[in-house]
Coordinates of C-alpha atoms in Angstrom, one line a residue:
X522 CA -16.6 -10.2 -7.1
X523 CA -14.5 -12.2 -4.9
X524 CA -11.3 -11.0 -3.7
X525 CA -9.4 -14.1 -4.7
X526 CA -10.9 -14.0 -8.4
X527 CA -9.2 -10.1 -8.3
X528 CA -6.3 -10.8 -7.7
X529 CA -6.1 -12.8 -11.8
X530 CA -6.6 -9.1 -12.7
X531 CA -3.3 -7.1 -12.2
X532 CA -1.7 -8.9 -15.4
X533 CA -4.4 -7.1 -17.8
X534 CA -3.8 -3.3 -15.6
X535 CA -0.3 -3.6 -16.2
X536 CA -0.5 -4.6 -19.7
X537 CA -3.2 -1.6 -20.6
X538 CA -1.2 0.5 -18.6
X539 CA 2.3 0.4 -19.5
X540 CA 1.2 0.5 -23.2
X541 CA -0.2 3.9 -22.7
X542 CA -4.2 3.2 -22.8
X543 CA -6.7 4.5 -20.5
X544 CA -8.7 1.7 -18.2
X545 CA -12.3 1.8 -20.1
X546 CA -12.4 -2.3 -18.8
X547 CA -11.7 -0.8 -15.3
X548 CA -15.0 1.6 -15.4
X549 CA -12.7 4.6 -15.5
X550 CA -14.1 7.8 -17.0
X551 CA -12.6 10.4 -19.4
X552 CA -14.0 13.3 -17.0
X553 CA -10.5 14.4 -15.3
X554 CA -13.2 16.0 -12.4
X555 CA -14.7 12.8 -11.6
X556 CA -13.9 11.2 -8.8
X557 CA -11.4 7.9 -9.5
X558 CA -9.9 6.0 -6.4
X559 CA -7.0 3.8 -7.6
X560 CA -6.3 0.7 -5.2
X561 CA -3.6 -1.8 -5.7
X562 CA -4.5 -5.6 -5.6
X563 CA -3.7 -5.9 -1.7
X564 CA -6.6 -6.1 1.4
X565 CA -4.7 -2.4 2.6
X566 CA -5.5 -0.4 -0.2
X567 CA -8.9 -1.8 -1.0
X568 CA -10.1 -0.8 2.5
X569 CA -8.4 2.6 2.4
X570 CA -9.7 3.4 -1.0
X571 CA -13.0 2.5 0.2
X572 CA -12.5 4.4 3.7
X573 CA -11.6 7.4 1.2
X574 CA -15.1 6.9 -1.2
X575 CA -17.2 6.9 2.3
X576 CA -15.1 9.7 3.9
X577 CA -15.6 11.9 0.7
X578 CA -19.6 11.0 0.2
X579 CA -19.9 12.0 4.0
X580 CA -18.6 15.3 4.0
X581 CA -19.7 16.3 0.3
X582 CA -23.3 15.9 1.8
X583 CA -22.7 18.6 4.4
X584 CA -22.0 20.4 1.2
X585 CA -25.5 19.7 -0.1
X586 CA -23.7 17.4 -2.8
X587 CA -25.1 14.1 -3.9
X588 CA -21.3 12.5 -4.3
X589 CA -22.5 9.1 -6.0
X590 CA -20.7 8.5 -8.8
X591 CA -17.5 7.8 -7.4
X592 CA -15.1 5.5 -9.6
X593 CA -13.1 2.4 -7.5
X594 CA -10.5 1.8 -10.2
X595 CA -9.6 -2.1 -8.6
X596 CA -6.2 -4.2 -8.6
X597 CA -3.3 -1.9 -9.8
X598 CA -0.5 -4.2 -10.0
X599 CA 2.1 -2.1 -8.5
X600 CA 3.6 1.5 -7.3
X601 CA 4.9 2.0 -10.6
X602 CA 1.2 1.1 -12.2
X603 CA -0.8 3.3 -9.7
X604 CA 1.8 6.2 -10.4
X605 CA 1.5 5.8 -14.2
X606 CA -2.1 5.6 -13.8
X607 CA -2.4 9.0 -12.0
X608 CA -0.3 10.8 -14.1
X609 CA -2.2 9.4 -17.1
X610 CA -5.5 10.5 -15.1
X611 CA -7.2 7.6 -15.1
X612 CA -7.3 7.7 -11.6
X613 CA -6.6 11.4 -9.3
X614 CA -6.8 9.7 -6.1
X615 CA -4.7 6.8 -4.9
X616 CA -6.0 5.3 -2.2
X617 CA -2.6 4.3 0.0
X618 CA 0.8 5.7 -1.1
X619 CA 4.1 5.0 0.0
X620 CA 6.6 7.7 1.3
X621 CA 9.7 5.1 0.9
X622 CA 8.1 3.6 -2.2
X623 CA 7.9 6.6 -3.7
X624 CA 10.3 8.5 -2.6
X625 CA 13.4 5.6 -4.6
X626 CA 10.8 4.4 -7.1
X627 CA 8.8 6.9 -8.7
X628 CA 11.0 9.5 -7.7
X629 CA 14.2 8.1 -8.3
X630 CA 15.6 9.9 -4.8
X631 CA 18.0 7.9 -2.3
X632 CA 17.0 6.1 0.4
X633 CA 16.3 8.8 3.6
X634 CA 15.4 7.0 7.1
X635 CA 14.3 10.1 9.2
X636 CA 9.9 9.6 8.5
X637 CA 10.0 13.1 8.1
X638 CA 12.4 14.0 6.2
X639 CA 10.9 11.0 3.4
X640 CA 7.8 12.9 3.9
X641 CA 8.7 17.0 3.4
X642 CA 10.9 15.3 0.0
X643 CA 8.0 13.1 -1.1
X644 CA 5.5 15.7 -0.5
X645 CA 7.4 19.0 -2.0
X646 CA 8.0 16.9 -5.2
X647 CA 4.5 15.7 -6.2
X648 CA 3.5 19.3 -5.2
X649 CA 6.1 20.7 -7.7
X650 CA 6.4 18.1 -10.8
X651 CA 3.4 16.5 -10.5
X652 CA 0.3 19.2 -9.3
X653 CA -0.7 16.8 -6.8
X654 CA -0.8 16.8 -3.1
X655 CA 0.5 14.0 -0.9
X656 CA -1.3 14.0 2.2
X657 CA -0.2 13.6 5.8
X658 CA 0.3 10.0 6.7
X659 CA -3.2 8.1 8.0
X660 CA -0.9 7.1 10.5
X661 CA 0.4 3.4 10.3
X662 CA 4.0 2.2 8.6
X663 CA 3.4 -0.1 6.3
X664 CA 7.3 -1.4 5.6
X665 CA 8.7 -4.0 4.2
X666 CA 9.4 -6.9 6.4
X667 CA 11.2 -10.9 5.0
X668 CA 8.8 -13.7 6.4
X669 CA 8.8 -16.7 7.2
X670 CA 7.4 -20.0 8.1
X671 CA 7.3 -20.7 12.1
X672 CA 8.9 -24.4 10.3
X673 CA 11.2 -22.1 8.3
X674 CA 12.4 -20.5 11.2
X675 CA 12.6 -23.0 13.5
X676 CA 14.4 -25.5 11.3
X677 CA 16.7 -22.8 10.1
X678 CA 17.1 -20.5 13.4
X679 CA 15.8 -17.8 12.0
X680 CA 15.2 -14.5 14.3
X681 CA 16.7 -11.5 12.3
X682 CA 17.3 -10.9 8.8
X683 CA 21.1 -11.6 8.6
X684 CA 20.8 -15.1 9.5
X685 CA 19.7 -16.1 6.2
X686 CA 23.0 -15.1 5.2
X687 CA 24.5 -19.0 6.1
X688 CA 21.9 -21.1 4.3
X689 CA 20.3 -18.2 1.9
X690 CA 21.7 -20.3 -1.1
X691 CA 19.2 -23.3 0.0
X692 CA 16.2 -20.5 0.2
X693 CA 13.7 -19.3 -2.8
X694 CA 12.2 -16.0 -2.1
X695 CA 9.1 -14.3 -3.5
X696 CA 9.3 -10.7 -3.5
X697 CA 7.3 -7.5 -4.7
X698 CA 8.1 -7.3 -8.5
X699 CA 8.4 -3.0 -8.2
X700 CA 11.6 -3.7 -5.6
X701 CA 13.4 -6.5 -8.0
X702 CA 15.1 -3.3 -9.7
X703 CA 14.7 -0.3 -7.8
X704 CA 17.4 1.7 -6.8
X705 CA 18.5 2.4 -3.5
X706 CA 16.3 0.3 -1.7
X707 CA 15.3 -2.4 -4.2
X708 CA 17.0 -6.0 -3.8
X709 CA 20.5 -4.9 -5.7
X710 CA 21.1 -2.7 -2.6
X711 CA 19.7 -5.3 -0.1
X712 CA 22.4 -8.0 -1.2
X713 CA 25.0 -5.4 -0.9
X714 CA 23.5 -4.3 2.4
X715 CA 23.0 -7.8 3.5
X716 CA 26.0 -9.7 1.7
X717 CA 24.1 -12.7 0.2
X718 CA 21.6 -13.9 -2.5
X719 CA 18.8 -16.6 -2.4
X720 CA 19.1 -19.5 -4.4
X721 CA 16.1 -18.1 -6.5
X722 CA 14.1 -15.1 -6.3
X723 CA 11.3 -14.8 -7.8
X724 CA 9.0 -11.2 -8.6
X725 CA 5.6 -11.7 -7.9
X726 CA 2.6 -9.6 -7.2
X727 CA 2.6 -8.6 -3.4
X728 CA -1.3 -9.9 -3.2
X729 CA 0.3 -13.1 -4.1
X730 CA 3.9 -13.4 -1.5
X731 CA 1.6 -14.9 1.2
X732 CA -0.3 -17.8 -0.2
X733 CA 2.8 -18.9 -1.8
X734 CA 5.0 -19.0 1.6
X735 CA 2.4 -20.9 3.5
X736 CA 1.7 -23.6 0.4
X737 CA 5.5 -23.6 1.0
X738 CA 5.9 -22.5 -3.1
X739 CA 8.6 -20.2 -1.7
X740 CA 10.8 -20.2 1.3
X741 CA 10.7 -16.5 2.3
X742 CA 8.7 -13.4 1.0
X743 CA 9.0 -10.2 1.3
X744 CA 6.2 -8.7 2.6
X745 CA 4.4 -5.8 4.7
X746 CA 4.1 -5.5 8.0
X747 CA 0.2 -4.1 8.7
X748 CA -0.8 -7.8 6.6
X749 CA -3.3 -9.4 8.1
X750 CA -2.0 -12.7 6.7
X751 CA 1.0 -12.5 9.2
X752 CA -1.4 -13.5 11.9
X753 CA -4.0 -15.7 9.8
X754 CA -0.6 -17.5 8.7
X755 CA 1.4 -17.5 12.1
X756 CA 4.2 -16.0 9.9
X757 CA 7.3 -15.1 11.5
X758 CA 8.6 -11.4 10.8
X759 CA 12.5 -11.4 11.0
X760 CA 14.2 -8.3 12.1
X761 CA 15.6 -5.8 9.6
X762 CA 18.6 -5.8 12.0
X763 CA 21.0 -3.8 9.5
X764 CA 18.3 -1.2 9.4
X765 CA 18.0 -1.6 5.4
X766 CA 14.2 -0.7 4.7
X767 CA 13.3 3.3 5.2
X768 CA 10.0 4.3 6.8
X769 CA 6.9 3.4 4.2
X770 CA 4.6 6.0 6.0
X771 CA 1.1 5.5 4.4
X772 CA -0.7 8.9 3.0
X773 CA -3.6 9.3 0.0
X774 CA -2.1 11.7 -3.0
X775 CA -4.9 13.9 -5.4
X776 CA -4.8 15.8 -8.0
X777 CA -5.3 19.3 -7.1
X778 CA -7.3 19.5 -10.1
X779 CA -9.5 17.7 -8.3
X780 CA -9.4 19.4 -4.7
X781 CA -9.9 23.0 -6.6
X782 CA -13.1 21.6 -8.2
X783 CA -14.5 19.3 -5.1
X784 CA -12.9 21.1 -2.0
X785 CA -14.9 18.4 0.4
X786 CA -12.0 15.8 -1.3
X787 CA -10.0 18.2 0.8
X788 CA -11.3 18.0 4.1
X789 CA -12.0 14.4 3.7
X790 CA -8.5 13.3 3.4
X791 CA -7.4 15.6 5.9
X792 CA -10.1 14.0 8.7
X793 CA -8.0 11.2 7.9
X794 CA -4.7 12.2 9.1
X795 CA -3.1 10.0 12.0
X796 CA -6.2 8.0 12.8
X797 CA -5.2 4.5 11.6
X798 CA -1.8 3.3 13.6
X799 CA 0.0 0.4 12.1
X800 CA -1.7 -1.9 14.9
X801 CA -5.3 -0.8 13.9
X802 CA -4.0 -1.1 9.9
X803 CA -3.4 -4.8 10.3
X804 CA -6.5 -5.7 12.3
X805 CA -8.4 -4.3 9.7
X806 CA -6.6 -6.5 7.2
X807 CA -7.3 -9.8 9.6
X808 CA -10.8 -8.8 8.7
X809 CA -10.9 -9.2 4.9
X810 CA -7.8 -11.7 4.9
X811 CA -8.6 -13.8 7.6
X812 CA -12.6 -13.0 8.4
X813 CA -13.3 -13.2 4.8
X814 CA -15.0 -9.4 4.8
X815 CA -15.1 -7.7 1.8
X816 CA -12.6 -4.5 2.0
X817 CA -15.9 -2.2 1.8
X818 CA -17.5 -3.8 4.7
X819 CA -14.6 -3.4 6.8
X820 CA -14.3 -0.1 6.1
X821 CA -17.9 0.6 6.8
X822 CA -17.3 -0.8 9.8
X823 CA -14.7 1.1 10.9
X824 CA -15.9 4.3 9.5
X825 CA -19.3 4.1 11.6
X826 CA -17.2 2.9 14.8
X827 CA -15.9 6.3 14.5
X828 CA -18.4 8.5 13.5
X829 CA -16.6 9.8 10.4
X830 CA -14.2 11.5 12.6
X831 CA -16.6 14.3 12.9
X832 CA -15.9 14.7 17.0
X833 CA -12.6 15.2 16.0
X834 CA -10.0 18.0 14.9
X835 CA -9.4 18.0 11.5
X836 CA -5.9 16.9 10.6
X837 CA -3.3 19.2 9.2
X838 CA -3.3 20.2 5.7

């Protein structure tokens, strides 16, 4: 299927979600042991959760297992969607979590800027509410970062976040619908943080921010830094020069349901620990947003480029 045709999906995951139901449309299975990767509707967690299904078939064959039956559950609309999703358990693996995300969202916790402090909280409480395990980061910060326009900025003098503050009420901006309403880091605390408001803001999914800046639908998005569309669209990244957004540290997060019954799930995720930086993240986005390569191809690639990891120490657990 084509990536752009996905991304019409999210509207029918959130709807089936939020009202309680399982995913039977998304091929998801009712056997809590089977193996379902959750991925949200963006290039980043396609490829991860696809680095994760290759990761997990290779090193469940050095455990003499056949690993084929693994279940991509495709275009989760949003943190709050993949985190309902798990606990539901129509997925037990989500591909690319969030420690900032998480850690105000789903958790409800304030903001902390020190990566690893965000990390030990984020980690100790899925551990102890939830039964999962929130892995050590794959390596790259994946934070939120207002874009714009090189016209934008140019025409406005735009370099760093706080001058917006002069013509913000002639701007619309297109952000992530999960941070519309969340606390602590979500946009009520950035237009305190800040001190001003955009003419309009709309939510909209984050798959989506891009295409509408650079069809000029909206004058600034919020959006993530390892995007590959920054470079496909010559975007300008302004500078969070207040120092609002805390670190968004990528990790994977299963069930240990799962680990205790497939133990290679384990060592899979940990092979993955701090071998993707933030600059390698968004090359690999280029690929599928800008090259046009499907998500699993890229991974593929990369994965193969590597060798699995298997010359390597694995990371810690």
């Amino acid at each position: 299927m084509n990536r752009y045709f996905k991304l019409l999906l999210p509207i029918m995951a959130l709807s089936v979600i939020l009202s309680g139901c399982s995913l039977p449309f998304l091929g998801a299975s009712g056997d809590e042991n089977s193996i379902k990767i959750g991925m949200q509707n963006t290039s980043e967690s396609q490829i991860m959760g696809h680095i994760d299904k290759l990761m997990i078939e290779h090193e469940a064959k050095k455990d003499n297992v056949k690993e084929n039956n693994i279940q991509l559950i495709n275009n989760l609309g949003s943190s709050t969607v993949t985190f309902n999703a798990q606990n539901s358990g129509d997925v037990n693996i989500s591909s690319a979590r969030y420690t900032g995300t998480d850690l105000t969202g789903a958790l409800g916790k304030d903001p902390i800027t020190d990566p690893k402090k965000a990390l030990k909280v984020v980690r100790d409480a899925f551990d102890k509410d939830y039964d999962q395990k929130w892995y050590g980061s794959y390596g790259f910060e994946n934070t939120y970062a207002m874009m714009v326009t090189k016209e934008t900025a140019k025409k406005y003098n735009l370099k760093k976040v706080s001058d917006m503050k002069k013509v913000a009420n002639k701007l619309e901006a297109g952000v992530d619908s999960s941070w519309m309403k969340r606390p602590g880091d979500g946009y009520p605390a950035f237009k305190e943080k800040y001190g001003f408001d955009f003419k309009r803001t709309r939510p909209m999914q984050i798959g989506l921010v891009y295409d509408a800046l650079n069809t000029g639908k909206m004058d600034v998005v919020l959006g993530y830094t390892t995007d590959g569309r920054i470079a496909s669209y010559d975007l300008v990244v302004l500078e969070d020069d207040l120092n609002f957004f805390p670190p968004y540290d990528a990790s994977p997060l299963v069930t240990k349901s799962l680990i205790k019954e497939k133990p290679y799930v384990d060592r899979a995720m940990n092979k993955l620990r701090g071998k993707i930086s933030t600059e390698q993240m968004q090359k690999l986005n280029y690929e599928a947003d800008n090259n046009l390569k499907e998500p699993a191809v890229v991974a593929e690639e990369f994965l193969k480029k590597h060798n699995y990891f298997d010359d390597e120490k694995d990371g810690e657990k």
